[in-house]
mmCIF file of C-alpha atoms in Angstrom:
data_model
loop_
_atom_site.group_PDB
_atom_site.id
_atom_site.type_symbol
_atom_site.label_atom_id
_atom_site.label_comp_id
_atom_site.label_asym_id
_atom_site.label_seq_id
_atom_site.Cartn_x
_atom_site.Cartn_y
_atom_site.Cartn_z
ATOM 1 C CA UNK T 1 -167.770 -74.099 62.766
ATOM 2 C CA UNK T 2 -165.008 -76.307 64.168
ATOM 3 C CA UNK T 3 -164.971 -76.993 67.867
ATOM 4 C CA UNK T 4 -161.403 -78.307 68.118
ATOM 5 C CA UNK T 5 -159.653 -76.214 70.767
ATOM 6 C CA UNK T 6 -156.123 -74.838 70.627
ATOM 7 C CA UNK T 7 -155.427 -73.494 74.073
ATOM 8 C CA UNK T 8 -158.506 -71.395 74.732
ATOM 9 C CA UNK T 9 -159.238 -70.697 71.035
ATOM 10 C CA UNK T 10 -161.021 -72.800 68.465
ATOM 11 C CA UNK T 11 -159.132 -73.885 65.333
ATOM 12 C CA UNK T 12 -161.197 -71.423 63.265
ATOM 13 C CA UNK T 13 -160.250 -68.518 65.536
ATOM 14 C CA UNK T 14 -156.575 -69.439 65.304
ATOM 15 C CA UNK T 15 -156.784 -69.607 61.497
ATOM 16 C CA UNK T 16 -158.479 -66.201 61.265
ATOM 17 C CA UNK T 17 -155.750 -64.597 63.377
ATOM 18 C CA UNK T 18 -152.979 -66.296 61.388
ATOM 19 C CA UNK T 19 -154.509 -65.064 58.117
ATOM 20 C CA UNK T 20 -154.786 -61.513 59.500
ATOM 21 C CA UNK T 21 -151.153 -61.677 60.612
ATOM 22 C CA UNK T 22 -150.080 -62.993 57.199
ATOM 23 C CA UNK T 23 -151.881 -60.144 55.445
ATOM 24 C CA UNK T 24 -150.069 -57.609 57.589
ATOM 25 C CA UNK T 25 -146.682 -59.193 56.940
ATOM 26 C CA UNK T 26 -147.267 -59.295 53.176
ATOM 27 C CA UNK T 27 -148.229 -55.640 52.885
ATOM 28 C CA UNK T 28 -146.135 -54.170 50.073
ATOM 29 C CA UNK T 29 -145.430 -50.484 49.808
ATOM 30 C CA UNK T 30 -144.554 -49.128 46.398
ATOM 31 C CA UNK T 31 -143.056 -45.761 45.679
ATOM 32 C CA UNK T 32 -142.960 -44.197 42.289
ATOM 33 C CA UNK T 33 -139.651 -42.910 41.003
ATOM 34 C CA UNK T 34 -139.773 -39.625 39.170
ATOM 35 C CA UNK T 35 -138.096 -39.577 35.780
ATOM 36 C CA UNK T 36 -136.476 -36.634 34.052
ATOM 37 C CA UNK T 37 -136.090 -35.868 30.336
ATOM 38 C CA UNK T 38 -132.707 -35.922 28.655
ATOM 39 C CA UNK T 39 -132.124 -32.748 26.596
ATOM 40 C CA UNK T 40 -133.873 -32.987 23.204
ATOM 41 C CA UNK T 41 -131.656 -33.942 20.286
ATOM 42 C CA UNK T 42 -128.960 -35.573 22.405
ATOM 43 C CA UNK T 43 -127.827 -39.170 22.745
ATOM 44 C CA UNK T 44 -126.356 -39.278 26.238
ATOM 45 C CA UNK T 45 -123.364 -41.336 27.368
ATOM 46 C CA UNK T 46 -123.960 -43.344 30.540
ATOM 47 C CA UNK T 47 -120.713 -43.767 32.455
ATOM 48 C CA UNK T 48 -119.464 -45.978 35.275
ATOM 49 C CA UNK T 49 -118.611 -42.938 37.428
ATOM 50 C CA UNK T 50 -118.993 -39.154 37.681
ATOM 51 C CA UNK T 51 -116.704 -37.976 34.891
ATOM 52 C CA UNK T 52 -115.655 -38.405 31.272
ATOM 53 C CA UNK T 53 -112.616 -40.483 32.287
ATOM 54 C CA UNK T 54 -114.990 -43.287 33.380
ATOM 55 C CA UNK T 55 -116.017 -46.061 30.992
ATOM 56 C CA UNK T 56 -119.067 -45.566 28.766
ATOM 57 C CA UNK T 57 -121.500 -48.325 29.722
ATOM 58 C CA UNK T 58 -124.231 -47.517 27.206
ATOM 59 C CA UNK T 59 -125.728 -44.616 25.270
ATOM 60 C CA UNK T 60 -129.257 -43.332 25.882
ATOM 61 C CA UNK T 61 -131.329 -42.647 22.789
ATOM 62 C CA UNK T 62 -132.819 -39.249 21.938
ATOM 63 C CA UNK T 63 -135.971 -38.590 23.937
ATOM 64 C CA UNK T 64 -134.940 -40.819 26.838
ATOM 65 C CA UNK T 65 -136.150 -40.261 30.385
ATOM 66 C CA UNK T 66 -134.059 -41.216 33.398
ATOM 67 C CA UNK T 67 -134.719 -41.814 37.087
ATOM 68 C CA UNK T 68 -132.354 -40.119 39.525
ATOM 69 C CA UNK T 69 -131.720 -42.315 42.551
ATOM 70 C CA UNK T 70 -128.975 -40.124 44.001
ATOM 71 C CA UNK T 71 -126.467 -37.506 42.883
ATOM 72 C CA UNK T 72 -122.762 -36.906 43.468
ATOM 73 C CA UNK T 73 -120.204 -34.276 42.560
ATOM 74 C CA UNK T 74 -117.703 -35.015 39.823
ATOM 75 C CA UNK T 75 -116.185 -33.500 36.706
ATOM 76 C CA UNK T 76 -117.787 -30.215 35.615
ATOM 77 C CA UNK T 77 -119.534 -30.594 32.258
ATOM 78 C CA UNK T 78 -121.009 -27.906 29.978
ATOM 79 C CA UNK T 79 -124.300 -28.961 28.402
ATOM 80 C CA UNK T 80 -127.600 -27.555 27.159
ATOM 81 C CA UNK T 81 -128.730 -26.828 30.740
ATOM 82 C CA UNK T 82 -125.558 -25.013 31.786
ATOM 83 C CA UNK T 83 -122.322 -26.162 33.371
ATOM 84 C CA UNK T 84 -122.606 -28.563 36.271
ATOM 85 C CA UNK T 85 -120.381 -30.808 38.347
ATOM 86 C CA UNK T 86 -123.438 -32.835 39.462
ATOM 87 C CA UNK T 87 -123.721 -36.394 38.173
ATOM 88 C CA UNK T 88 -126.998 -38.316 38.355
ATOM 89 C CA UNK T 89 -127.028 -41.974 39.381
ATOM 90 C CA UNK T 90 -129.627 -43.552 37.073
ATOM 91 C CA UNK T 91 -128.952 -47.198 37.935
ATOM 92 C CA UNK T 92 -126.481 -49.244 39.917
ATOM 93 C CA UNK T 93 -123.053 -47.913 38.890
ATOM 94 C CA UNK T 94 -124.457 -45.780 36.044
ATOM 95 C CA UNK T 95 -124.069 -41.989 35.879
ATOM 96 C CA UNK T 96 -125.011 -39.181 33.493
ATOM 97 C CA UNK T 97 -124.070 -35.510 33.646
ATOM 98 C CA UNK T 98 -126.839 -33.386 35.153
ATOM 99 C CA UNK T 99 -126.030 -30.702 32.536
ATOM 100 C CA UNK T 100 -127.951 -32.872 30.035
ATOM 101 C CA UNK T 101 -130.945 -33.704 32.242
ATOM 102 C CA UNK T 102 -133.921 -31.342 32.664
ATOM 103 C CA UNK T 103 -134.386 -31.352 36.436
ATOM 104 C CA UNK T 104 -135.689 -27.790 36.748
ATOM 105 C CA UNK T 105 -132.888 -26.940 39.183
ATOM 106 C CA UNK T 106 -129.242 -25.910 39.120
ATOM 107 C CA UNK T 107 -128.705 -27.832 42.364
ATOM 108 C CA UNK T 108 -129.340 -31.255 43.788
ATOM 109 C CA UNK T 109 -132.807 -32.753 43.302
ATOM 110 C CA UNK T 110 -132.044 -36.087 44.972
ATOM 111 C CA UNK T 111 -130.056 -37.329 47.945
ATOM 112 C CA UNK T 112 -126.272 -37.401 47.746
ATOM 113 C CA UNK T 113 -124.917 -40.830 46.822
ATOM 114 C CA UNK T 114 -123.146 -42.549 49.675
#
């Protein structure tokens, strides 16, 4: 054990405390994001905003699952799960109509987008 003193602590004591502090600061919390199934048999347009007048960014393949980070009102769309004006934000600037996503609810299942 080292006997070099730093203030009233030995170098080893200082190192142990610094390591403990570093472990606390590096603690990473992960949260899982729930994903939802797109209606079977559909390829779903992903748009830049909550309506059909927005640009199609990409098309999801049949059997896709999507995360819903937040939801916002927009154009009402009729789909396999009813008619809904809710649009699901599935990535930064990417929206799909909730009428094509099996959320198990006719209402909001995520926070409103700000």
